[in-house]
């Protein structure tokens, strides 16, 4: 049994489909009057956030509470990289308190991996975003959203994203969302194209299982989903692109560009959106934009992941648990 | 006992010979040494072992003054003696920085006082390593420490004018500037070699061109002002090409490579284990092979350890927070044997050239890097080249344990070291 979720690349196709299927099951809980399962009763989960992220933390917290786990929120913003030992010390403090799982968000790439592999703690480690490395539950909720929209809610059970064409647009270089999505979508059989100015594509991208393009317009007509990434304004000062307006003209998604996408195609965004720069309000508010669904699906996915990593002996759905690799 | 007879050692890897030490000098070397001459000598059976001149490290961090929790002159020179070294050049990035005659004399005297290994301080090029104002290079040269090598190592002298002036200025007393080639803007936030692995791991990229562009600039500056420049720890195939070109053009440039850049690659960073975090970063297999070739053909002149001790807590943390550096004095010769000798790229005479003769020449280390022959100072070491064993940092003499080789099997074991005829290491144990 795999004990941790550190990278989307660690998931096999069957692992990933199992998580998506489990999440469908979990999503039904949200439709009930009492949105709670007793599955993780008596288990303690810590949300260890070294970096601000209200959305992700609340999503995990909601998932944990719906599974009846005891939840501790620990915010240690900015303390880690300046004082190297604090991650280890914090981890060992939590271990001493008998924590069963640690959901960690950290500004340093690899921090969750270190936490899981250094022998500092025994708890399961779930990566809630590390530096510019990985954000696996984000990729899972994105895949879940795509499967629901592009394959079907019930029809999608047991299926992957074979043949779907996904375009990811924006700051690939600094994006853990992009890395996680490329890994997971490839595992699920989708064809991924990354679109960005060359300054925002990492050196070494050629080994990734995806295409890279610099021209957004030529990819729109053949996309089943277009995922817009957030572009931080400070990137402009670091000369990654000349001006916000030029970025917007070349890589922003507006109504005209959306109209060139196939009719069934969806627009995705991990949030928070910078309206007017990477995406116009017209697109953000359209029916084709799944931002709000992604947030709801995030809770279901995180419930599924926590359940499968920590759950009791009885399956939530009629599948085996994640196999050890 | 003032005489030592080393019997049956393969001098520089050649045919077995006997070496007789009398006091601090070599009295005789040959297949036959008369009983009369050897009378009363302590005999060291060196059958099967290789005898080399004491190794000279042009790039060591001893941390004293300022970071005695990592290393001191005493622990660092004991580590050096364990590794077969009889002279080390101590880098200037201490606290306070070795940018005045006072600091370099202190470090020099500690080395003499402890007696395990000669310590030749390197002076900072600029005040406080800040890259703005030349340190008192002349005063450091004239001090008791007699500084000849200047470096802001840890930082690059990135201002082209300051670098030019330093290169020119040290000509007055035959000094050399050793450059840490790292373009600062291109390495902002850099955590590892920029390439396939960094892209995947999401760690800030450290591009090869950040090193190569500075080397290219500095060899051109050295040519222009007719000075000599030494390049610290080359790590890329491109750097090799630039140095090769510069040498072919007659530019007075020398270069060093570390043992770890001859063996390890950036693939190891996938572990996110900061023991592999080093400056310059571990590169690719292609770079490693290019560095080995260059060391073999003489494009890279010497091996230098960049021995960089750090306390446990500076490495037992997440990658981004960890200190950069590895200890190296006690494993250097083993790594060179594995990567250069056992691969057939270099014989032991070639190792002596690159780890003793040439570094002593570049740094003008008096009495070191001398031939193994009568009348020379008895700075010698013996290595059992047949030995195979895994590295156990618990046995290190260095105060720090940040070795990337823990548990790894490496060939060769230094058994004896003599500093001017005085044994500092006997049968693998420090005296």
XYZ file of C-alpha atoms in Angstrom:
756
model
C 0.000 0.000 0.000
C 1.356 3.394 -0.958
C 1.445 5.465 2.201
C 1.988 8.940 0.847
C 0.828 11.132 -1.998
C 3.807 13.263 -2.977
C 3.677 13.495 -6.745
C 1.109 12.899 -9.452
C 3.871 10.975 -11.214
C 3.713 8.332 -8.475
C 0.180 7.315 -9.464
C -0.446 4.487 -11.905
C -3.399 4.686 -14.252
C -5.316 2.294 -12.015
C -4.447 4.268 -8.868
C -5.673 7.432 -10.507
C -8.902 5.951 -11.856
C -9.590 4.437 -8.447
C -9.200 7.838 -6.824
C -11.514 9.443 -9.400
C -14.105 6.693 -8.939
C -13.866 6.999 -5.165
C -14.324 10.740 -5.498
C -17.592 10.181 -7.398
C -18.750 8.169 -4.429
C -17.628 10.900 -2.070
C -19.385 13.536 -4.147
C -22.699 11.893 -3.334
C -22.107 12.617 0.342
C -22.270 16.290 -0.493
C -25.814 15.820 -1.756
C -27.018 14.381 1.527
C -28.617 16.485 4.251
C -25.901 15.371 6.671
C -22.661 15.634 4.746
C -20.590 13.315 6.867
C -19.085 9.818 6.860
C -17.696 8.135 9.975
C -14.757 6.666 8.093
C -11.848 8.508 9.728
C -13.348 8.846 13.187
C -10.568 8.878 15.775
C -7.898 9.735 13.214
C -5.943 12.963 13.548
C -4.902 14.925 10.515
C -2.743 18.030 10.584
C -2.915 20.655 7.897
C 0.649 21.931 7.977
C 0.784 25.105 5.915
C 4.122 26.844 5.617
C 2.739 28.934 2.798
C -0.541 30.805 2.542
C -3.318 29.040 0.725
C -6.757 29.615 2.090
C -8.501 27.740 -0.707
C -6.479 24.561 -0.497
C -6.493 24.517 3.283
C -10.236 24.976 3.514
C -10.783 22.313 0.902
C -8.681 19.791 2.802
C -10.311 20.802 6.056
C -13.781 20.292 4.630
C -12.766 16.887 3.264
C -11.247 15.847 6.597
C -14.301 16.941 8.555
C -16.708 15.191 6.210
C -14.769 12.012 6.944
C -15.050 12.704 10.711
C -11.326 13.085 11.281
C -9.943 15.283 14.043
C -8.361 18.260 12.363
C -5.501 20.454 13.512
C -4.546 23.486 11.477
C -0.969 24.568 11.734
C 0.187 27.679 9.969
C 3.877 28.407 9.966
C 4.132 30.946 7.242
C 7.598 31.908 6.169
C 9.393 30.234 9.031
C 10.820 27.310 7.197
C 13.412 28.327 4.696
C 14.936 30.927 6.952
C 15.349 28.390 9.738
C 16.069 25.063 8.115
C 15.447 22.866 11.093
C 11.918 24.009 11.634
C 10.352 21.537 9.206
C 11.984 18.638 10.990
C 11.252 20.036 14.441
C 7.656 20.738 13.547
C 7.240 17.291 12.068
C 8.604 15.622 15.151
C 6.368 17.673 17.395
C 3.387 16.478 15.401
C 4.641 12.919 15.484
C 4.859 13.098 19.256
C 1.220 14.127 19.308
C 0.235 10.978 17.454
C -0.800 12.458 14.171
C -1.944 9.969 11.518
C -1.507 12.136 8.457
C 0.140 15.402 7.547
C -1.218 17.521 4.739
C 1.672 19.788 3.890
C 1.944 22.954 1.819
C 5.465 24.294 1.578
C 7.297 26.910 -0.440
C 10.283 24.628 -1.012
C 10.134 21.992 -3.719
C 10.734 18.577 -2.224
C 9.762 19.451 1.353
C 6.938 16.847 1.448
C 9.261 14.247 -0.059
C 11.840 14.978 2.646
C 9.127 14.755 5.284
C 7.982 11.382 3.963
C 11.422 9.834 3.423
C 13.760 11.200 6.083
C 12.523 9.076 8.934
C 11.411 12.139 10.861
C 7.807 10.915 11.170
C 5.682 7.826 10.543
C 2.498 9.616 9.504
C 1.172 9.560 5.968
C 2.204 12.624 4.017
C -0.042 14.323 1.506
C 1.463 17.015 -0.646
C -0.792 20.049 -0.826
C 1.656 21.918 -3.034
C 5.429 22.238 -2.770
C 7.332 25.093 -4.347
C 7.260 24.794 -8.104
C 7.235 21.010 -7.960
C 3.881 19.270 -7.491
C 0.293 19.712 -6.378
C -1.145 16.258 -6.962
C -4.619 16.742 -5.507
C -5.071 19.760 -7.781
C -4.239 17.597 -10.785
C -6.662 14.944 -9.538
C -9.492 17.415 -9.108
C -8.767 18.833 -12.555
C -8.858 15.343 -14.063
C -12.052 14.635 -12.156
C -13.606 17.799 -13.542
C -12.525 16.898 -17.079
C -13.823 13.371 -16.799
C -17.213 14.591 -15.607
C -17.497 17.192 -18.345
C -15.860 15.365 -21.242
C -16.695 11.701 -20.536
C -19.710 11.908 -18.243
C -20.552 11.702 -14.590
C -21.760 8.110 -14.356
C -20.485 7.070 -17.760
C -17.043 8.069 -16.615
C -16.750 5.510 -13.810
C -13.792 3.242 -14.389
C -12.633 5.277 -17.356
C -9.654 7.485 -18.005
C -9.151 10.447 -20.354
C -7.845 8.566 -23.378
C -7.786 10.687 -26.485
C -8.765 13.945 -24.802
C -6.688 16.930 -25.826
C -5.806 19.318 -23.048
C -4.044 22.649 -23.456
C -2.370 24.266 -20.453
C -1.575 27.946 -20.888
C 0.627 30.316 -18.924
C 3.460 30.261 -16.446
C 4.596 26.665 -16.850
C 8.033 27.408 -15.397
C 6.802 28.263 -11.925
C 3.714 26.076 -11.904
C 3.348 23.009 -9.755
C -0.156 22.709 -11.189
C 1.259 22.338 -14.693
C 3.811 19.719 -13.646
C 1.214 17.681 -11.771
C -1.263 17.909 -14.599
C 1.214 16.889 -17.279
C 2.116 13.790 -15.264
C -1.407 12.786 -14.364
C -3.094 13.585 -17.679
C -0.449 11.611 -19.524
C -1.008 8.678 -17.177
C -4.735 8.934 -17.880
C -4.180 8.811 -21.635
C -4.788 12.461 -22.531
C -2.659 14.448 -24.961
C -1.295 17.577 -23.340
C -0.016 20.712 -25.011
C 1.688 23.425 -23.004
C 1.421 26.952 -24.357
C 3.527 29.797 -22.993
C 6.094 32.355 -23.986
C 9.486 30.592 -24.162
C 10.652 32.475 -21.059
C 8.013 30.696 -18.987
C 8.824 27.178 -20.178
C 11.486 25.329 -18.164
C 14.783 24.279 -19.734
C 14.533 20.490 -19.866
C 10.824 20.398 -20.769
C 11.624 18.273 -23.814
C 11.552 15.112 -21.729
C 8.035 15.772 -20.455
C 5.269 13.648 -21.952
C 3.608 16.557 -23.747
C 3.886 19.004 -26.620
C 5.066 22.579 -26.205
C 3.795 25.458 -28.333
C 4.284 29.197 -28.229
C 1.157 30.108 -30.171
C -2.164 29.862 -28.384
C -4.396 30.497 -31.391
C -3.167 27.476 -33.316
C -4.012 25.109 -30.463
C -7.511 26.294 -29.563
C -9.463 24.524 -32.291
C -8.098 21.140 -31.268
C -8.557 21.441 -27.517
C -11.161 19.641 -25.440
C -10.122 21.660 -22.419
C -8.042 24.796 -22.038
C -6.535 25.288 -18.623
C -5.418 28.819 -17.874
C -2.729 29.237 -15.229
C -2.317 32.189 -12.988
C 0.442 34.593 -14.008
C 1.878 36.540 -11.152
C 2.292 40.198 -11.900
C 5.813 40.225 -10.462
C 6.952 38.015 -13.329
C 6.707 41.062 -15.520
C 9.313 42.893 -13.458
C 11.641 39.927 -13.823
C 11.490 40.309 -17.614
C 9.649 37.091 -18.351
C 7.509 39.142 -20.750
C 7.475 42.781 -21.761
C 4.124 44.059 -20.510
C 0.910 42.775 -19.048
C -0.957 43.932 -22.143
C 1.356 42.088 -24.506
C 1.003 38.930 -22.440
C -2.724 39.330 -22.480
C -2.833 39.843 -26.238
C -0.756 36.771 -26.960
C -1.736 34.377 -24.181
C -4.912 35.709 -22.576
C -8.204 33.937 -23.096
C -10.991 36.244 -24.242
C -14.390 35.715 -25.821
C -13.042 35.640 -29.370
C -10.527 32.970 -28.593
C -13.069 30.947 -26.628
C -15.352 31.047 -29.653
C -12.688 29.259 -31.656
C -12.667 26.319 -29.270
C -14.864 23.300 -30.100
C -18.394 23.639 -28.754
C -17.969 20.996 -26.079
C -14.626 22.319 -24.903
C -14.276 23.683 -21.378
C -12.183 26.411 -19.804
C -10.419 25.615 -16.559
C -8.460 27.616 -14.035
C -6.933 26.546 -10.705
C -7.741 29.958 -9.235
C -7.436 32.549 -8.066
C -8.005 34.205 -11.427
C -6.461 37.496 -12.462
C -9.337 38.807 -14.532
C -8.358 40.912 -17.476
C -4.863 39.559 -17.791
C -4.925 35.822 -18.281
C -8.681 35.486 -18.632
C -11.425 38.023 -19.367
C -14.492 38.345 -17.191
C -16.612 37.226 -20.118
C -14.814 33.891 -20.237
C -14.504 33.489 -16.480
C -18.236 33.897 -16.027
C -19.321 31.727 -18.957
C -20.954 28.310 -18.595
C -17.921 26.737 -20.152
C -15.677 27.862 -17.338
C -15.419 25.225 -14.606
C -13.670 27.197 -11.874
C -16.454 26.832 -9.330
C -16.959 23.146 -10.102
C -13.247 22.599 -9.648
C -13.503 23.965 -6.128
C -16.397 21.642 -5.254
C -14.656 18.698 -6.870
C -11.563 19.456 -4.832
C -13.348 18.429 -1.662
C -14.492 15.134 -3.175
C -11.034 14.335 -4.482
C -9.374 15.109 -1.168
C -11.910 12.957 0.655
C -11.078 10.133 -1.750
C -7.331 10.517 -1.264
C -7.578 10.677 2.524
C -9.937 7.739 2.555
C -7.706 5.591 0.380
C -4.526 6.449 2.257
C -5.990 6.280 5.771
C -9.353 4.611 5.488
C -10.684 1.650 7.379
C -10.676 -1.879 6.061
C -13.954 -1.670 4.220
C -13.816 -0.064 0.791
C -15.925 2.998 0.068
C -16.467 1.669 -3.397
C -16.059 -1.795 -4.777
C -12.403 -1.549 -5.693
C -9.221 -2.584 -3.987
C -7.146 0.056 -2.331
C -4.209 1.726 -3.975
C -1.680 -0.970 -4.685
C 1.811 -0.666 -3.481
C 4.222 0.113 -6.248
C 63.884 7.703 15.799
C 64.860 9.982 13.019
C 65.178 7.468 10.193
C 62.326 5.728 8.429
C 62.765 3.083 5.763
C 59.730 2.653 3.514
C 60.281 -0.729 1.956
C 58.975 -1.954 -1.363
C 56.661 0.908 -2.251
C 55.628 1.506 -5.843
C 56.957 5.040 -6.141
C 54.457 6.982 -8.268
C 52.996 3.625 -9.221
C 56.264 2.321 -10.707
C 58.492 -0.611 -9.761
C 58.931 -1.296 -6.018
C 61.646 0.761 -4.392
C 62.849 1.647 -0.949
C 62.720 5.140 0.377
C 64.861 6.226 3.271
C 63.858 9.262 5.254
C 66.339 10.927 7.508
C 64.842 13.598 9.683
C 62.747 15.866 7.524
C 64.282 14.966 4.167
C 64.486 12.019 1.847
C 67.968 10.599 2.105
C 67.812 7.945 -0.568
C 65.488 6.280 -3.043
C 66.374 3.030 -4.773
C 65.983 -0.693 -5.071
C 68.941 -1.238 -2.805
C 69.680 0.819 0.208
C 72.680 -0.241 2.186
C 72.158 -1.740 5.621
C 74.553 0.815 6.886
C 72.471 3.697 5.658
C 69.275 2.151 6.983
C 70.675 1.226 10.312
C 68.386 2.075 13.181
C 65.581 3.070 10.814
C 61.978 2.317 11.584
C 60.822 0.040 8.782
C 57.467 0.494 7.091
C 56.439 -2.434 4.930
C 54.889 -0.843 1.874
C 54.745 -3.898 -0.358
C 52.004 -3.508 -2.935
C 51.275 0.062 -1.949
C 51.753 3.172 -4.023
C 53.960 5.981 -2.696
C 53.108 9.496 -3.782
C 54.353 12.909 -2.789
C 52.096 14.362 -0.089
C 48.921 15.622 -1.719
C 48.262 19.339 -1.995
C 44.737 20.721 -1.946
C 44.347 24.118 -3.519
C 40.759 24.448 -2.299
C 39.832 23.642 1.298
C 37.394 25.264 3.691
C 38.671 25.039 7.236
C 35.925 27.325 8.654
C 38.143 28.740 11.411
C 37.769 31.536 12.410
C 34.022 31.832 12.772
C 32.413 28.480 12.137
C 34.300 26.224 14.498
C 31.142 24.147 14.826
C 31.741 22.946 11.249
C 35.494 22.570 11.242
C 38.642 23.985 12.808
C 42.168 24.220 11.551
C 42.952 21.275 13.814
C 40.104 18.992 12.708
C 40.476 20.040 9.089
C 44.199 19.366 8.975
C 43.678 16.023 10.696
C 41.161 15.216 7.969
C 43.725 16.332 5.406
C 46.411 14.080 6.889
C 43.922 11.193 6.828
C 43.423 11.809 3.145
C 47.139 11.861 2.370
C 47.536 15.635 2.198
C 50.558 17.500 3.493
C 49.431 20.959 2.418
C 46.052 22.605 2.055
C 45.068 26.043 0.875
C 42.406 27.441 3.197
C 39.679 29.496 1.522
C 39.041 33.021 2.665
C 35.305 32.889 3.354
C 35.616 32.704 7.118
C 34.144 35.018 9.770
C 35.908 37.393 9.796
C 36.804 37.078 6.156
C 40.499 36.443 5.480
C 40.970 39.820 3.858
C 43.711 41.216 6.115
C 47.201 40.185 7.085
C 45.986 39.561 10.644
C 43.477 36.893 9.744
C 45.688 35.026 7.289
C 48.561 34.962 9.769
C 46.280 33.528 12.432
C 45.156 30.689 10.153
C 48.712 30.035 8.980
C 50.057 29.862 12.540
C 47.309 27.480 13.691
C 48.353 25.116 10.915
C 52.001 25.261 11.947
C 51.105 24.856 15.599
C 48.969 21.737 15.092
C 51.486 20.121 12.791
C 49.256 17.795 10.800
C 49.446 19.605 7.522
C 50.778 22.899 6.240
C 48.022 25.441 5.948
C 48.483 28.067 3.300
C 45.760 30.700 3.635
C 44.075 32.085 0.557
C 43.353 35.792 0.785
C 40.107 37.406 -0.251
C 40.196 39.363 -3.497
C 37.791 41.990 -2.199
C 37.010 43.378 1.220
C 34.456 41.163 2.963
C 34.036 39.165 -0.270
C 31.690 41.928 -1.300
C 33.122 42.374 -4.745
C 33.490 46.144 -4.534
C 36.878 47.107 -3.164
C 40.190 45.240 -3.448
C 41.418 43.740 -0.188
C 44.995 44.465 0.880
C 46.462 41.862 -1.411
C 50.023 43.086 -1.024
C 49.896 43.152 2.764
C 48.604 39.588 2.834
C 51.387 38.535 0.515
C 54.004 40.211 2.688
C 52.611 38.794 5.919
C 54.069 35.755 7.649
C 51.482 33.707 5.766
C 52.980 34.736 2.417
C 49.684 34.606 0.568
C 49.984 33.895 -3.148
C 46.467 32.787 -4.041
C 43.501 35.130 -3.824
C 39.869 34.170 -4.125
C 36.406 35.333 -3.148
C 35.335 31.679 -3.377
C 31.734 31.162 -2.436
C 31.132 34.305 -4.417
C 32.159 35.295 -7.901
C 34.208 38.406 -8.572
C 31.526 39.375 -11.037
C 32.462 43.008 -11.610
C 34.648 42.900 -14.706
C 36.649 45.951 -13.686
C 37.430 44.646 -10.205
C 38.461 41.317 -11.714
C 40.708 43.056 -14.211
C 42.355 45.125 -11.495
C 42.918 42.086 -9.270
C 44.497 40.151 -12.123
C 46.791 43.067 -12.881
C 47.645 43.909 -9.286
C 48.830 40.460 -8.187
C 51.348 40.380 -11.036
C 53.556 42.598 -8.854
C 54.276 39.651 -6.564
C 53.447 36.671 -8.746
C 50.068 35.964 -7.210
C 47.128 34.276 -8.840
C 43.417 34.988 -8.673
C 41.272 31.879 -8.266
C 37.831 32.596 -9.614
C 34.565 31.077 -8.427
C 32.799 31.320 -11.775
C 29.145 32.020 -11.097
C 27.297 34.786 -12.883
C 25.117 36.071 -10.043
C 22.079 37.198 -11.994
C 21.844 33.943 -13.936
C 21.910 31.996 -10.679
C 19.385 33.910 -8.613
C 17.317 31.320 -6.764
C 19.397 28.543 -8.310
C 19.265 25.240 -6.471
C 20.615 22.645 -8.886
C 21.863 22.132 -12.423
C 19.373 23.543 -14.907
C 18.142 20.788 -17.147
C 15.854 17.808 -17.354
C 15.996 16.988 -13.655
C 15.475 20.550 -12.408
C 12.500 20.930 -14.746
C 10.909 17.872 -13.235
C 11.761 18.568 -9.608
C 10.746 22.205 -9.747
C 14.043 23.369 -8.270
C 15.574 26.640 -9.433
C 17.915 26.034 -12.357
C 21.660 26.784 -12.286
C 22.551 27.004 -15.940
C 25.913 25.883 -17.278
C 26.221 29.212 -19.042
C 26.375 30.998 -15.674
C 29.741 29.319 -15.144
C 30.925 29.344 -18.734
C 30.262 33.020 -19.397
C 32.432 34.081 -16.446
C 35.245 31.723 -17.439
C 35.131 33.053 -20.981
C 35.280 36.621 -19.714
C 38.088 35.924 -17.262
C 40.393 34.131 -19.690
C 39.959 37.076 -22.058
C 40.750 39.491 -19.228
C 43.818 37.457 -18.273
C 44.969 37.564 -21.866
C 44.398 41.271 -22.140
C 46.367 42.195 -19.047
C 48.908 39.408 -19.416
C 48.188 37.826 -16.085
C 47.376 34.339 -14.927
C 44.021 33.156 -13.683
C 42.958 29.970 -11.968
C 39.432 28.639 -12.390
C 37.952 26.939 -9.345
C 35.839 23.786 -9.593
C 34.937 23.536 -13.268
C 31.737 21.604 -13.607
C 30.519 21.673 -17.198
C 31.558 20.308 -20.567
C 31.303 23.829 -21.947
C 33.757 25.171 -19.362
C 36.229 22.526 -20.488
C 35.897 23.703 -24.080
C 36.562 27.309 -23.107
C 39.641 26.444 -21.050
C 40.912 24.218 -23.844
C 40.494 27.064 -26.297
C 42.177 29.533 -23.952
C 45.170 27.265 -23.447
C 45.501 26.702 -27.165
C 45.628 30.447 -27.531
C 48.429 30.689 -25.006
C 46.429 32.286 -22.236
C 47.896 31.590 -18.792
C 44.970 29.769 -17.257
C 44.814 26.794 -14.912
C 41.743 24.938 -13.766
C 40.612 22.526 -11.102
C 37.894 19.901 -10.804
C 36.515 18.425 -7.613
C 36.325 14.678 -6.988
C 32.540 14.838 -6.702
C 32.140 16.447 -10.112
C 34.122 13.516 -11.514
C 31.698 10.985 -10.069
C 28.225 12.254 -9.180
C 25.411 13.601 -11.358
C 22.276 15.669 -10.887
C 20.169 12.510 -11.070
C 21.009 12.089 -7.363
C 19.070 15.255 -6.564
C 15.877 13.295 -7.197
C 16.296 12.147 -3.595
C 15.977 15.776 -2.470
C 18.709 14.841 -0.019
C 20.739 17.992 0.663
C 23.909 15.943 0.998
C 24.003 16.337 -2.786
C 23.572 20.100 -2.680
C 26.822 21.706 -3.723
C 28.179 24.782 -5.466
C 28.636 24.489 -8.387
C 25.852 21.927 -8.623
C 26.225 18.329 -9.715
C 25.851 18.256 -13.480
C 24.954 15.578 -16.023
C 26.728 12.376 -16.993
C 27.883 14.079 -20.186
C 29.595 16.773 -18.119
C 31.161 14.181 -15.817
C 32.691 12.338 -18.755
C 33.965 15.587 -20.290
C 35.610 16.556 -16.988
C 37.336 13.172 -16.704
C 38.655 13.464 -20.259
C 39.853 16.997 -19.611
C 41.642 16.010 -16.418
C 43.288 13.145 -18.288
C 44.486 15.278 -21.198
C 45.650 18.126 -18.968
C 43.067 20.703 -19.960
C 42.039 20.613 -16.324
C 45.300 20.860 -14.392
C 44.429 19.644 -10.938
C 41.981 17.977 -8.586
C 40.945 20.158 -5.657
C 38.523 18.985 -3.001
C 36.406 22.051 -2.235
C 36.150 20.341 1.162
C 33.124 22.166 2.588
C 32.154 20.983 6.040
C 28.702 21.777 7.437
C 27.129 20.725 10.723
C 24.361 18.125 10.632
C 21.541 20.596 11.186
C 22.505 22.578 8.082
C 21.859 19.491 5.956
C 19.081 17.707 7.856
C 16.322 19.862 6.434
C 14.481 20.612 3.228
C 16.620 21.106 0.110
C 16.063 24.829 -0.324
C 17.064 25.590 3.256
C 20.212 23.456 3.226
C 23.778 24.712 3.021
C 25.793 23.986 -0.114
C 28.888 21.823 0.092
C 30.413 18.433 0.795
C 33.393 17.253 2.787
C 36.056 15.765 0.558
C 39.555 15.583 2.012
C 39.215 12.046 3.293
C 37.664 10.551 0.173
C 39.336 12.524 -2.633
C 42.014 10.037 -3.567
C 39.545 7.138 -3.525
C 37.214 8.976 -5.878
C 40.091 9.852 -8.186
C 41.197 6.226 -8.176
C 37.699 5.063 -9.067
C 37.033 7.651 -11.762
C 40.498 8.132 -13.269
C 42.855 5.288 -12.389
C 40.548 2.285 -12.380
C 39.034 3.541 -15.631
C 42.477 3.664 -17.259
C 42.385 7.401 -17.882
C 45.308 8.199 -15.602
C 48.228 6.335 -14.044
C 49.545 7.041 -10.552
C 52.228 9.352 -11.855
C 49.385 11.306 -13.462
C 47.574 11.388 -10.131
C 50.735 12.707 -8.455
C 50.944 15.392 -11.119
C 47.335 16.512 -10.647
C 47.045 16.170 -6.887
C 50.509 17.227 -5.736
C 53.058 18.615 -8.214
C 50.773 20.920 -10.132
C 48.625 22.295 -7.295
C 51.815 23.048 -5.357
C 53.171 24.845 -8.399
C 50.018 26.896 -8.984
C 49.853 27.889 -5.317
C 53.639 28.120 -4.838
C 53.501 25.843 -1.802
C 57.087 25.722 -0.679
C 58.501 22.269 -0.117
C 55.409 20.514 -1.416
C 54.770 18.798 -4.701
C 58.456 17.902 -4.959
C 59.886 14.830 -6.664
C 60.358 11.680 -4.602
C 64.121 11.790 -4.653
C 67.113 12.273 -2.401
C 67.430 15.678 -0.814
C 63.770 16.588 -1.124
C 61.519 17.323 1.862
C 59.953 14.112 3.135
C 56.344 15.012 2.375
C 54.979 11.655 1.358
C 51.959 9.399 1.525
C 51.175 5.733 0.963
C 47.985 4.368 -0.497
C 46.751 0.783 -0.491
C 45.206 0.706 -3.946
C 43.863 -2.832 -3.589
C 41.620 -1.910 -0.700
C 37.857 -1.934 -1.219
C 35.439 -0.778 1.427
C 32.379 1.327 2.024
C 32.652 4.856 3.310
C 31.770 5.279 6.983
C 31.588 8.958 7.947
C 31.623 8.019 11.630
C 35.337 7.442 11.226
C 36.065 10.833 9.684
C 38.542 13.158 11.333
C 36.642 16.115 9.931
C 34.260 17.663 12.411
C 31.471 17.454 9.852
C 29.977 14.402 8.199
C 28.327 15.811 5.098
C 29.721 13.287 2.669
C 27.750 12.121 -0.365
C 29.492 8.745 -0.212
C 28.111 7.307 3.035
C 27.757 3.577 2.544
C 29.188 3.730 -0.962
C 32.050 1.414 -1.839
C 35.165 3.248 -2.975
C 38.592 1.840 -3.767
C 41.853 2.734 -2.100
C 42.838 3.643 1.408
C 45.493 6.065 2.545
C 47.599 4.276 5.164
C 50.512 6.627 5.865
C 51.257 10.316 5.588
C 54.514 12.035 6.471
C 54.890 15.777 6.873
C 58.594 16.653 6.647
C 59.476 13.198 7.897
C 57.053 13.250 10.802
C 54.317 10.651 10.526
C 50.850 12.199 10.744
C 49.048 9.030 9.707
C 50.220 5.497 10.458
C 48.290 2.406 9.341
C 45.261 4.589 8.726
C 45.376 6.117 12.200
C 46.234 9.711 12.969
C 49.198 10.196 15.212
